[in-house]
Structures are given as C-alpha cells and as structure tokens.
Short mmCIF file of C-alpha atoms in Angstrom, two decimals:
data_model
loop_
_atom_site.label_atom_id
_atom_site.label_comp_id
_atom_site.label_asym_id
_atom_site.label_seq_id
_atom_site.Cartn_x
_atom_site.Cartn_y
_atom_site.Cartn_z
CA UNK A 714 71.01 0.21 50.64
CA UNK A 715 68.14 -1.50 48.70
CA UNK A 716 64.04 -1.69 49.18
CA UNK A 717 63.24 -4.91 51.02
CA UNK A 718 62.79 -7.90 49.03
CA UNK A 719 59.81 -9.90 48.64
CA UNK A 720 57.94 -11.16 51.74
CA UNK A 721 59.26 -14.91 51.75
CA UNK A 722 63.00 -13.69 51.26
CA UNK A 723 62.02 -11.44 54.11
CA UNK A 724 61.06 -13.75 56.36
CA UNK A 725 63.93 -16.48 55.55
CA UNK A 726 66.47 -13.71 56.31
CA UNK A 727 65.26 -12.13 59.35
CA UNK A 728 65.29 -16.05 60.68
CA UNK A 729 69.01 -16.18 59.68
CA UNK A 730 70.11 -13.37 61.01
CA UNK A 731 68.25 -14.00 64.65
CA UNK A 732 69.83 -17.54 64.25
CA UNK A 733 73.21 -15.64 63.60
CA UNK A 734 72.80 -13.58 66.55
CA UNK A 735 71.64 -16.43 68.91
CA UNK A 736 75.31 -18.00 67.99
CA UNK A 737 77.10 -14.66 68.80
CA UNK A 738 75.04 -14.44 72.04
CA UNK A 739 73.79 -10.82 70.87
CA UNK A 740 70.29 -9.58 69.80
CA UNK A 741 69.59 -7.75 66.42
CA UNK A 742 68.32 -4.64 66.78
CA UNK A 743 67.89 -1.16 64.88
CA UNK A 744 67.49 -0.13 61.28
CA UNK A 745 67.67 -3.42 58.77
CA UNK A 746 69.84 -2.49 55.87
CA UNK A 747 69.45 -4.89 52.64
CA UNK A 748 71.78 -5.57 49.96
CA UNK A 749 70.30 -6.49 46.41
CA UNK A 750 67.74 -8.26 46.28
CA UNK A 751 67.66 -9.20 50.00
CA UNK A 752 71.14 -11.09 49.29
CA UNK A 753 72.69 -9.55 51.92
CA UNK A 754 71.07 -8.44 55.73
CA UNK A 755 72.92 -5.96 57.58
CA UNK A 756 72.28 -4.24 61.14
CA UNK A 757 73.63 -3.33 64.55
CA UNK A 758 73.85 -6.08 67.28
CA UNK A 759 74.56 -5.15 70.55
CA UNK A 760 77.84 -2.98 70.35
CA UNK A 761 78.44 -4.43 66.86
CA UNK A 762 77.14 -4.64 63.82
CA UNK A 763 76.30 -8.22 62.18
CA UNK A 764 76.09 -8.67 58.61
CA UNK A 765 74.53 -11.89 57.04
CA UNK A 766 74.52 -12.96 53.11
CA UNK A 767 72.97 -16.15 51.45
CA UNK A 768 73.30 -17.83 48.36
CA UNK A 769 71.75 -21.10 47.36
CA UNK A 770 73.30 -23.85 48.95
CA UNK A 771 76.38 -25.29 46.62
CA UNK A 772 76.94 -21.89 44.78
CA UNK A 773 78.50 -20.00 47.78
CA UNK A 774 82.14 -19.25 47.47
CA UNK A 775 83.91 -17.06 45.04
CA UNK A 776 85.23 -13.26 45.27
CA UNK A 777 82.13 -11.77 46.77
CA UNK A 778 81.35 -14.24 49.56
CA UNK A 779 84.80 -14.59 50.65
CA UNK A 780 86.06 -10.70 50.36
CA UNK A 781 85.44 -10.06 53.80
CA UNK A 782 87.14 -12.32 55.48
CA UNK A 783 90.67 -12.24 52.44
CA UNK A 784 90.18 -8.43 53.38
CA UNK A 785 91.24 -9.05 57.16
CA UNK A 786 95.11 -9.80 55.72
CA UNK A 787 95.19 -6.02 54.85
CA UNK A 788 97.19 -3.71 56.64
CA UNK A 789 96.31 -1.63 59.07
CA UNK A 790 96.83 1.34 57.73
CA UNK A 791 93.46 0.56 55.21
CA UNK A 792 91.03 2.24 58.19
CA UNK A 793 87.88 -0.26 58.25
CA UNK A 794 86.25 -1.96 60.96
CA UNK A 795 87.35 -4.92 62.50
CA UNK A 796 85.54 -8.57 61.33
CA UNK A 797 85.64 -10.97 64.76
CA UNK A 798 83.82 -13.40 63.80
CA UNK A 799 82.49 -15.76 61.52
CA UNK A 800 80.27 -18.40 61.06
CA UNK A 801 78.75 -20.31 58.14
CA UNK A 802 75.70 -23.11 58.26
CA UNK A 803 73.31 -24.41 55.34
CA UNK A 804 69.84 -24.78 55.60
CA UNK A 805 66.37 -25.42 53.43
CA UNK A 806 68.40 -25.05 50.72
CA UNK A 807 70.74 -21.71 51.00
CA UNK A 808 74.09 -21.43 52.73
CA UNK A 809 74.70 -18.50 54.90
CA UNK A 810 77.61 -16.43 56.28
CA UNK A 811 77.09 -14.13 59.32
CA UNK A 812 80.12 -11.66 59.75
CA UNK A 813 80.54 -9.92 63.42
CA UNK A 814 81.94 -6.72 63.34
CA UNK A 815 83.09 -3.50 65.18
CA UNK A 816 80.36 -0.59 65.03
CA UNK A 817 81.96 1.81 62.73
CA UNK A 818 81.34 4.98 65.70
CA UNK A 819 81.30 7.64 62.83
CA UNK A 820 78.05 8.21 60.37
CA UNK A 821 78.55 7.40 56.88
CA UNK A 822 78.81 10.40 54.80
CA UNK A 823 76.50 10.33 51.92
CA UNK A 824 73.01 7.91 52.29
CA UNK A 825 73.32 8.11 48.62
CA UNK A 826 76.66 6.89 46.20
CA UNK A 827 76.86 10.08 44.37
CA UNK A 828 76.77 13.38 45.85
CA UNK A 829 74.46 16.01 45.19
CA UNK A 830 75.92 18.60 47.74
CA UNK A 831 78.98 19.50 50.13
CA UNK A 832 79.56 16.87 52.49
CA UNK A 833 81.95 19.33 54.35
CA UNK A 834 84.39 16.99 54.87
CA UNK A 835 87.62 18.63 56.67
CA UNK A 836 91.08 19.00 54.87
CA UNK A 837 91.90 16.22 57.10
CA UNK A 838 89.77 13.77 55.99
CA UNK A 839 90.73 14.44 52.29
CA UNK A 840 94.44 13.56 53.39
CA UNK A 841 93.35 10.71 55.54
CA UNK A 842 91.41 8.87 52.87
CA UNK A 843 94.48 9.42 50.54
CA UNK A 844 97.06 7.89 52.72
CA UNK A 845 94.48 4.88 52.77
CA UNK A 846 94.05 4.72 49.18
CA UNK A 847 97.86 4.98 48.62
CA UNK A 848 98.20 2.29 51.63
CA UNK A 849 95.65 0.08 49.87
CA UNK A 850 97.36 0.85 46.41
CA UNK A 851 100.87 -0.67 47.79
CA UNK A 852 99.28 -4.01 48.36
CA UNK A 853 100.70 -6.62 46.12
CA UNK A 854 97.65 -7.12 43.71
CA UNK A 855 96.14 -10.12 44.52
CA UNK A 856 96.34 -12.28 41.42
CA UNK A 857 92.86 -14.57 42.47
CA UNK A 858 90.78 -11.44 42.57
CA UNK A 859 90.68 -9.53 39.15
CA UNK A 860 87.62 -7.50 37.53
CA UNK A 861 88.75 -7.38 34.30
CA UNK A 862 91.36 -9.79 33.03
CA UNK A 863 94.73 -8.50 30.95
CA UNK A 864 93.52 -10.19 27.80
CA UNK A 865 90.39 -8.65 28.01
CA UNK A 866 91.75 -5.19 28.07
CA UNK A 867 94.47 -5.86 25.20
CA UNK A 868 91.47 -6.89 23.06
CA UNK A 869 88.97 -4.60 23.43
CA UNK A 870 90.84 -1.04 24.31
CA UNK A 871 92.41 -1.41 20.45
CA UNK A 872 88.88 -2.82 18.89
CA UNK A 873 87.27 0.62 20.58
CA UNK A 874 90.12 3.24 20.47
CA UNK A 875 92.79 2.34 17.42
CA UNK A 876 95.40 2.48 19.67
CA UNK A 877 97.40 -0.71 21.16
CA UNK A 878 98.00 -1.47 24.85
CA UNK A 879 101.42 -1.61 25.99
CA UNK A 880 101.75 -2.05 29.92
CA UNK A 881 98.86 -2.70 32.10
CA UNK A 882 99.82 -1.19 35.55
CA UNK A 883 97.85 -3.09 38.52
CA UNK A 884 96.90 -2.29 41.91
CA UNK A 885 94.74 -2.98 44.76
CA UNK A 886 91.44 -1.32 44.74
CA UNK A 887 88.54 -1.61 46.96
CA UNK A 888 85.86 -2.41 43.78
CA UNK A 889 83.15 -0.05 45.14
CA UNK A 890 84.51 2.70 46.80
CA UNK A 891 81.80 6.08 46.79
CA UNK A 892 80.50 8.10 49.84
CA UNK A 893 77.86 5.58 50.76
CA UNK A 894 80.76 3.25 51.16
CA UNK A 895 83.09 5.50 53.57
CA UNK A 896 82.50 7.28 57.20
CA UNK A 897 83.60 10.43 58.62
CA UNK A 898 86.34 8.75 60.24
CA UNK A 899 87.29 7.94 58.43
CA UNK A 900 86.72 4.17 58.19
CA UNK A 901 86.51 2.51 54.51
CA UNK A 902 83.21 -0.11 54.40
CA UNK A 903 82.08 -3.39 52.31
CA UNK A 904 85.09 -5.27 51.71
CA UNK A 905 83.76 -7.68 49.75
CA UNK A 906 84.36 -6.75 46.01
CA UNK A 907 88.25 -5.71 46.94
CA UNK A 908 90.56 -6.77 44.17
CA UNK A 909 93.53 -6.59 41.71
CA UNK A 910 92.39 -3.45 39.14
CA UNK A 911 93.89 -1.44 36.79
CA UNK A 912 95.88 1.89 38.16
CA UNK A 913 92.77 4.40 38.46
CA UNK A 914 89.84 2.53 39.75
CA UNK A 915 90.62 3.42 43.54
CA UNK A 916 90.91 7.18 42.67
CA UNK A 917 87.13 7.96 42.13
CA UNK A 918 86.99 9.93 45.44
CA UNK A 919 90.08 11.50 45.88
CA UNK A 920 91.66 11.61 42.30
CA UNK A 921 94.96 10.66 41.35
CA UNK A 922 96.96 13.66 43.13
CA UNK A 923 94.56 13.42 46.36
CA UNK A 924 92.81 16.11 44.79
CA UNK A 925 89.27 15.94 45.70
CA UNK A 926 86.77 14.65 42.84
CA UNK A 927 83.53 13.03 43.24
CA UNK A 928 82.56 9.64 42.96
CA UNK A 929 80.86 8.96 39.53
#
C-alpha cells in the first residue's frame, strides 16, 4: 500500500475505477488502496473487491499486467481469491484492466511487509501456508515468466563467489510473497508477479522445512 499519487493521476483513476464498476453493475466503496505510483487502484465493491491498473496505452501487456488472470490456471490447492471477471478498455491515452474478485473474508496479517512483532498466527496456519507453498512449488515452472534468466545466474554467481554453477533447480514462486501479501485464512494475495524462480524464493515465510522464518 502506497501514498496517493499526484492529484491528476488521482482523478484519472478514481474515473476508471467508477467506469469499471458501472460495467460490473457494483459501486466502489471503502478504503482506496494504491499501488506505486497510483499504477494500480484497489478497493471493495459491493461483496467484492475490484482492482484496476493502467499503463499508457500500447505498453500494456507483459508479466505484470497479465499475472492475474495466467494465475487463475493454478490449482486449487494455492488458497487465493477467486478473479470473475475481467474487462479491459483504452482511453485519453492509457489502457486499463479492472479485475473482479471475491472479498478475501479474513484480515491481512501484517499492514506492513516485514514484521516487527508476533502476528500470533496458529500452528495451523504455519502448516496451511506450507502445503500451499509446496502446492505452488509442484507447478511445472512456467517457462514465459522468469525473474532472473539461467544465463544470468551462470555468469554472475562465479564473477561474485569463485565458485561455478552446476544445476539450477526451478520452481513456481509467487514473486512477492510477505505478510502484507497473505490473510489469516489463509488466502495468498497479488498474483501478478507469479513466476518460474530459482528453488528458495517461495520460502521467505515459512522456510525451507515449513519452519517459520520471517519475511526479509
């Protein structure tokens, strides 16, 4: 969650996203919740929540506008709300995307990305977000959606350390997992920088045993 962005970005995505709800027949209402720099607007809508994102018009496309809707092909077993709907129009310029989706009914459980005290999660939820992680983890690694490509690592990892890369292991990782990012469900939120990653990345919460360790 960001500040709000200058006036005129505002006011151009407040429009979309009462043009977005027209189309949905809802009405947006409650706390507005910005991505960076007003990119992305975010808040409940009716029963559901509605999330809208912009780009100028001919640069929309790519890993982070379409990671939403890719993410819908996961299994079940990956706890996150549902997307319904989409819809995409261009205007003055910028093309949007309005995503319609489920109201996550548990509180997410840090405001912040980093702890700085006990969440008191239960035992439970500690195993729950493993078996998600694993679940996630078993996804064939999507070979269109990489952060850091295999030549990249076999070039710099011996230019920094000495020591040569053999294997690279892959797997499916969410891209921006912390606690601002996951309820008390819990339910796993923000799909849109999922991706292929090397083995580790989509441990940062619970650690590679399901141990618990914090997000850094």
């Amino acid at each position: 969650m960001f500040d709000a962005p200058a006036p005129a970005t505002v006011d151009r995505m407040l429009a979309a996203q009462q043009y977005a709800a027209d189309q949905f027949g809802l009405r947006a209402t409650g706390r507005r919740v910005w991505g960076y720099g007003g990119r992305t607007l975010s808040g409940a809508a009716g029963p559901h929540w509605l999330r809208v994102v912009c780009a100028e018009a001919g640069t929309e496309g790519g890993k982070l506008w379409n990671g939403p809707s890719t993410s819908r092909a996961l299994p079940a077993s990956v706890p996150r709300p549902d997307l319904f709907r989409i819809r995409d129009w261009t205007t003055e310029g910028y093309a949007y995307r309005a995503e319609l989706y489920a109201f996550a009914p548990d509180p997410i459980v840090s405001p912040r990305p980093v702890l700085d005290e006990d969440p008191g999660l239960p035992e439970t939820w500690w195993k729950e977000m493993t078996a998600a992680l694993y679940a996630l983890a078993d996804v064939p690694p999507p070979t269109d959606r990489e952060a850091v490509r295999e030549e990249y690592l076999r070039r710099v990892i011996p230019e920094f350390t000495g020591h040569q890369v053999e294997d690279v292991a892959w797997t499916t990782a969410h891209g921006d997992l912390h606690y601002r990012n996951v309820t008390r469900g819990p339910h796993i939120l923000d799909w849109e920088g999922w991706l292929r990653h090397e083995v580790a990345q989509h441990e940062r919460i619970t650690g590679k045993e399901g141990g618990r360790m914090p997000a850094p």
